[in-house]
Coordinates of C-alpha atoms and ligand atoms in Angstrom, one line a residue:
X1 CA 26.5 29.8 -14.7
X2 CA 25.8 30.6 -18.3
X3 CA 22.6 32.3 -19.4
X4 CA 21.4 29.1 -21.2
X5 CA 22.1 27.1 -18.0
X6 CA 20.2 29.6 -16.0
X7 CA 17.2 29.4 -18.4
X8 CA 17.3 25.6 -18.2
X9 CA 17.3 25.8 -14.5
X10 CA 14.3 28.2 -14.4
X11 CA 12.4 26.1 -16.9
X12 CA 13.0 22.9 -15.0
X13 CA 11.9 24.6 -11.8
X14 CA 8.7 25.8 -13.5
X15 CA 8.0 22.3 -14.7
X16 CA 8.5 20.9 -11.3
X17 CA 6.2 23.5 -9.8
X18 CA 3.5 22.3 -12.1
X19 CA 3.7 18.7 -10.9
X20 CA 0.2 17.7 -10.2
X21 CA -0.7 14.5 -8.5
X22 CA -3.7 12.2 -7.7
X23 CA -3.5 10.3 -4.5
X24 CA -5.1 7.0 -3.6
X25 CA -5.5 4.9 -0.5
X26 CA -6.4 1.3 -0.8
X27 CA -7.6 0.9 2.8
X28 CA -7.6 -2.9 3.3
X29 CA -8.3 -4.7 6.6
X30 CA -4.6 -5.4 7.3
X31 CA -2.7 -2.9 5.2
X32 CA -3.3 0.6 3.7
X33 CA -1.6 1.0 0.4
X34 CA -1.0 4.6 -0.4
X35 CA -0.1 5.7 -4.0
X36 CA 0.6 8.9 -5.8
X37 CA 0.0 9.1 -9.6
X38 CA 1.1 11.8 -12.0
X39 CA -1.2 13.4 -14.5
X40 CA -0.4 10.6 -17.0
X41 CA -1.5 8.0 -14.4
X42 CA 1.9 6.6 -13.8
X43 CA 2.5 5.5 -10.2
X44 CA 5.1 7.9 -8.9
X45 CA 5.5 6.4 -5.4
X46 CA 3.7 4.1 -3.1
X47 CA 3.8 2.9 0.5
X48 CA 2.3 0.2 2.5
X49 CA 1.1 1.1 6.0
X50 CA 0.1 -1.7 8.4
X51 CA -3.3 -1.3 10.1
X52 CA -2.9 -0.8 13.8
X53 CA -4.6 2.0 15.8
X54 CA -6.5 4.4 13.5
X55 CA -4.6 7.5 14.6
X56 CA -1.3 5.9 14.0
X57 CA -2.2 4.3 10.6
X58 CA -3.8 7.4 9.2
X59 CA -1.0 9.7 10.5
X60 CA 1.5 7.5 8.6
X61 CA -0.6 7.8 5.4
X62 CA -0.9 11.6 5.7
X63 CA 2.9 11.9 6.3
X64 CA 3.6 9.9 3.1
X65 CA 1.4 12.2 1.0
X66 CA 2.9 15.4 2.5
X67 CA 6.4 14.2 2.0
X68 CA 6.0 13.3 -1.7
X69 CA 4.2 16.5 -2.5
X70 CA 6.9 18.6 -0.7
X71 CA 9.8 16.7 -2.3
X72 CA 8.3 16.9 -5.8
X73 CA 7.2 20.5 -5.3
X74 CA 3.8 19.5 -6.5
X75 CA 0.1 19.8 -5.7
X76 CA -2.1 17.0 -4.6
X77 CA -5.2 17.6 -6.7
X78 CA -7.4 15.0 -5.1
X79 CA -7.5 11.9 -2.9
X80 CA -9.6 8.8 -3.2
X81 CA -10.1 6.2 -0.5
X82 CA -11.2 2.6 -1.3
X83 CA -11.9 1.3 2.1
X84 CA -12.8 -1.9 4.0
X85 CA -16.3 -1.6 5.5
X86 CA -19.0 -1.3 6.4
X87 CA -19.0 2.3 5.3
X88 CA -21.6 5.1 5.3
X89 CA -21.8 6.2 1.7
X90 CA -25.0 8.2 1.9
X91 CA -24.0 11.8 1.0
X92 CA -27.0 13.2 2.8
X93 CA -25.9 11.7 6.1
X94 CA -23.9 13.6 8.7
X95 CA -21.6 10.6 9.0
X96 CA -21.0 10.2 5.3
X97 CA -17.5 8.7 4.7
X98 CA -17.3 7.1 8.2
X99 CA -16.8 3.5 9.0
X100 CA -19.8 1.9 10.7
X101 CA -19.6 -0.9 13.3
X102 CA -16.6 -3.1 12.6
X103 CA -15.0 -5.8 14.8
X104 CA -11.7 -4.2 14.1
X105 CA -10.7 -2.6 17.5
X106 CA -10.9 1.2 17.5
X107 CA -12.1 1.6 13.9
X108 CA -15.9 1.7 14.4
X109 CA -17.2 5.1 13.6
X110 CA -13.9 6.6 12.3
X111 CA -14.6 9.5 10.0
X112 CA -12.2 8.3 7.3
X113 CA -13.1 10.9 4.7
X114 CA -13.0 13.9 7.1
X115 CA -9.8 12.9 8.8
X116 CA -7.9 12.8 5.5
X117 CA -9.7 15.9 4.2
X118 CA -8.9 18.1 7.2
X119 CA -5.3 17.2 7.4
X120 CA -4.4 17.2 3.7
X121 CA -6.7 20.1 2.7
X122 CA -7.9 18.4 -0.4
X123 CA -11.2 17.0 -1.6
X124 CA -11.6 13.3 -0.7
X125 CA -13.9 10.8 -2.4
X126 CA -14.5 7.5 -0.7
X127 CA -16.1 4.2 -1.7
X128 CA -15.8 0.5 -0.9
X129 CA -12.5 -1.4 -1.5
X130 CA -14.2 -3.6 -4.1
X131 CA -15.7 -0.6 -6.0
X132 CA -12.2 0.9 -6.0
X133 CA -10.6 -2.2 -7.5
X134 CA -13.4 -2.4 -10.0
X135 CA -12.9 1.2 -11.1
X136 CA -9.2 0.6 -11.6
X137 CA -9.8 -2.5 -13.7
X138 CA -12.6 -0.8 -15.7
X139 CA -10.3 2.1 -16.5
X140 CA -6.9 0.6 -17.0
X141 CA -7.1 -3.2 -16.4
X142 CA -9.0 -6.3 -17.4
X143 CA -12.2 -4.5 -18.2
X144 CA -10.8 -1.5 -20.0
X145 CA -12.5 -2.3 -23.3
X146 CA -15.8 -3.2 -21.7
X147 CA -19.1 -1.3 -21.3
X148 CA -19.9 -3.1 -18.2
X149 CA -18.1 -5.3 -15.7
X150 CA -18.2 -6.8 -12.2
X151 CA -15.5 -7.5 -9.7
X152 CA -15.8 -10.2 -7.0
X153 CA -13.2 -10.2 -4.3
X154 CA -12.6 -13.5 -2.6
X155 CA -10.7 -12.9 0.6
X156 CA -11.5 -13.1 4.3
X157 CA -14.9 -11.9 3.2
X158 CA -16.6 -11.8 -0.2
X159 CA -17.8 -8.6 -1.9
X160 CA -18.7 -7.5 -5.4
X161 CA -19.1 -4.3 -7.3
X162 CA -20.8 -3.7 -10.7
X163 CA -20.0 -1.1 -13.2
X164 CA -22.7 -0.3 -15.8
X165 CA -24.1 2.7 -17.7
X166 CA -21.0 4.7 -17.0
X167 CA -21.0 4.3 -13.2
X168 CA -20.9 2.1 -10.2
X169 CA -24.2 0.5 -9.3
X170 CA -25.8 0.7 -5.9
X171 CA -24.9 4.2 -4.8
X172 CA -25.5 5.8 -2.4
X173 CA -25.3 2.4 -0.8
X174 CA -23.3 -0.5 -2.2
X175 CA -24.0 -4.1 -3.1
X176 CA -23.9 -6.8 -0.4
X177 CA -23.3 -9.6 -2.9
X178 CA -21.3 -11.7 -0.5
X179 CA -24.6 -12.6 1.3
X180 CA -26.5 -14.0 -1.7
X181 CA -27.7 -17.6 -1.1
X182 CA -25.8 -20.4 -2.7
X183 CA -26.8 -24.1 -3.2
X184 CA -24.7 -26.3 -0.9
X185 CA -22.8 -29.3 -2.2
X186 CA -23.8 -32.6 -0.7
X187 CA -20.4 -33.2 1.0
X188 CA -20.7 -29.7 2.6
X189 CA -24.1 -30.2 4.3
X190 CA -22.7 -30.2 7.8
X191 CA -20.3 -27.3 7.5
X192 CA -21.2 -24.4 9.8
X193 CA -21.3 -21.1 7.8
X194 CA -18.8 -18.4 8.7
X195 CA -21.5 -15.8 8.4
X196 CA -23.2 -14.9 11.7
X197 CA -26.4 -14.0 9.8
X198 CA -26.8 -16.7 7.1
X199 CA -26.3 -20.4 7.1
X200 CA -26.2 -20.5 3.3
X201 CA -24.5 -17.4 2.0
X202 CA -21.6 -17.1 -0.4
X203 CA -19.3 -15.4 2.2
X204 CA -20.3 -17.9 4.8
X205 CA -19.4 -20.9 2.6
X206 CA -16.8 -19.7 0.2
X207 CA -14.7 -16.9 1.8
X208 CA -11.0 -17.7 2.5
X209 CA -12.0 -18.0 6.2
X210 CA -14.6 -20.7 5.4
X211 CA -12.2 -22.5 3.0
X212 CA -9.3 -22.6 5.5
X213 CA -11.5 -23.7 8.4
X214 CA -12.4 -26.8 6.3
X215 CA -9.0 -27.5 4.7
X216 CA -6.2 -25.6 6.5
X217 CA -3.9 -23.0 4.9
X218 CA -4.9 -22.6 1.2
X219 CA -1.4 -22.0 -0.1
X220 CA -0.2 -25.4 1.3
X221 CA -2.8 -27.4 -0.6
X222 CA -2.0 -29.2 -3.8
X223 CA -3.8 -28.1 -7.0
X224 CA -5.7 -31.3 -7.1
X225 CA -7.1 -31.0 -3.6
X226 CA -10.9 -31.6 -3.7
X227 CA -11.5 -28.4 -1.8
X228 CA -10.8 -26.4 -4.9
X229 CA -13.7 -28.1 -6.7
X230 CA -16.1 -27.1 -3.9
X231 CA -14.8 -23.6 -4.0
X232 CA -15.1 -23.4 -7.8
X233 CA -18.7 -24.6 -7.6
X234 CA -19.7 -21.8 -5.1
X235 CA -17.8 -19.1 -7.1
X236 CA -19.4 -20.3 -10.4
X237 CA -22.8 -20.0 -8.7
X238 CA -21.8 -16.4 -7.9
X239 CA -20.7 -15.7 -11.4
X240 CA -23.9 -17.2 -12.8
X241 CA -26.1 -15.0 -10.6
X242 CA -24.1 -11.9 -11.5
X243 CA -24.1 -12.7 -15.2
X244 CA -27.8 -13.5 -15.4
X245 CA -28.7 -10.4 -13.3
X246 CA -26.6 -7.8 -15.1
X247 CA -25.1 -9.4 -18.2
X248 CA -21.7 -7.8 -17.7
X249 CA -19.1 -8.0 -20.4
X250 CA -16.5 -9.1 -17.8
X251 CA -16.4 -10.7 -14.4
X252 CA -13.1 -10.2 -12.6
X253 CA -12.3 -12.5 -9.7
X254 CA -9.8 -11.0 -7.3
X255 CA -8.7 -11.4 -3.7
X256 CA -6.2 -13.6 -2.0
X257 CA -7.9 -17.0 -2.6
X258 CA -8.0 -16.4 -6.4
X259 CA -4.2 -16.5 -6.4
X260 CA -4.4 -20.3 -6.1
X261 CA -3.1 -21.9 -9.3
X262 CA -5.8 -23.5 -11.3
X263 CA -8.8 -22.1 -9.4
X264 CA -9.8 -19.7 -12.2
X265 CA -10.0 -22.6 -14.7
X266 CA -12.0 -24.7 -12.3
X267 CA -14.5 -21.8 -11.9
X268 CA -14.8 -21.5 -15.7
X269 CA -15.5 -25.2 -16.1
X270 CA -18.1 -25.2 -13.3
X271 CA -19.8 -22.1 -14.9
X272 CA -20.0 -23.9 -18.2
X273 CA -21.7 -26.9 -16.6
X274 CA -24.1 -24.7 -14.7
X275 CA -25.0 -22.5 -17.6
X276 CA -25.3 -25.5 -20.0
X277 CA -25.4 -23.3 -23.0
X278 CA -28.2 -21.1 -21.8
X279 CA -28.4 -17.6 -23.2
X280 CA -25.8 -18.5 -25.8
X281 CA -23.1 -18.9 -23.2
X282 CA -20.3 -21.0 -24.7
X283 CA -16.9 -22.1 -23.4
X284 CA -15.3 -19.3 -25.5
X285 CA -17.6 -16.7 -24.0
X286 CA -16.9 -17.9 -20.4
X287 CA -13.1 -17.7 -21.1
X288 CA -13.5 -14.1 -22.1
X289 CA -16.1 -13.3 -19.4
X290 CA -14.4 -14.6 -16.3
X291 CA -10.8 -13.4 -15.7
X292 CA -8.3 -12.4 -13.0
X293 CA -7.4 -8.7 -12.4
X294 CA -5.3 -7.1 -15.0
X295 CA -3.6 -4.7 -12.5
X296 CA -2.8 -7.3 -10.0
X297 CA -2.6 -5.9 -6.5
X298 CA -2.4 -2.3 -7.8
X299 CA -6.1 -2.4 -8.8
X300 CA -7.2 -1.0 -5.5
X301 CA -4.8 1.9 -5.1
X302 CA -5.3 2.9 -8.8
X303 CA -9.1 2.8 -8.4
X304 CA -8.9 4.7 -5.2
X305 CA -7.0 7.5 -7.0
X306 CA -9.5 7.4 -9.9
X307 CA -12.3 7.8 -7.4
X308 CA -10.7 11.1 -6.2
X309 CA -10.1 12.2 -9.8
X310 CA -13.7 11.6 -10.7
X311 CA -14.6 14.7 -8.7
X312 CA -12.4 16.9 -10.9
X313 CA -14.5 17.0 -14.1
X314 CA -12.0 18.6 -16.3
X315 CA -9.2 16.3 -15.1
X316 CA -10.9 13.1 -16.2
X317 CA -8.2 10.5 -17.1
X318 CA -7.7 9.7 -20.7
X319 CA -7.8 5.9 -21.2
X320 CA -4.8 5.1 -23.3
Ligands
ZN401 ZN1 -24.1 -13.8 5.1

């Protein structure tokens, strides 16, 4: 080996040793998406872990992070978890970072934050899955140029997060926007709400679960099925409430049901009708206001990693 080759080798080794990573876990109800980002916020590697028993699922996530860090000879600077709920997010509580009562077998009370922290020996930040997705979109996605934004996830449940004044609203708790009241459509008067608490809430009437109980599997329906109009009406009511309450620059509609072709446009049309020009809301404004996620299904894992990085003040990500 020549001297220059030797130097190159030493230099490359030094660079590798300086690999510093941010980890994120998008802990959804059926899959945990784990991702490792480099210090320029490029996704280095990711893995999907199916949700089974907590011990098994969390062990597979831990193994993923350990392997990457060892292979890249790097350091995991932080880890963020954007989790399904309900979660205890009160930092003054002894069970901060734990799941509360959930119908998912074995998961009630799991100390999510502590389990990852103790095994990976790294600081862990935790928040709701919707707040994670919102942070991802606000930093790198559809709301990157906005001062304020909101994210509504329309899946088996419905949740929303709001970003304003430089932070997520509602801490140490989190919004329960899925349970706001909505006005029923006439043809929907006899539908029994999916929510065990409310006969008239957004989640009870407009979640994917409610939608599919009425009409069957969503992805099998044609774009012109009348069910989409009903769904669009309820989601437009949600957008209207959010907009009038907080005046966000952007409302991002994510979650499985929003992947239906044409649904976004129907929500925009309904919102135009419901606003009827109030507060200067025009068709153009609504088009700019209500959008789909810019990061697609990576919003959650990116936002999760950003949550972790938020703790490291001097490591704040540059938005480029
Ligand atoms: Zn409810």
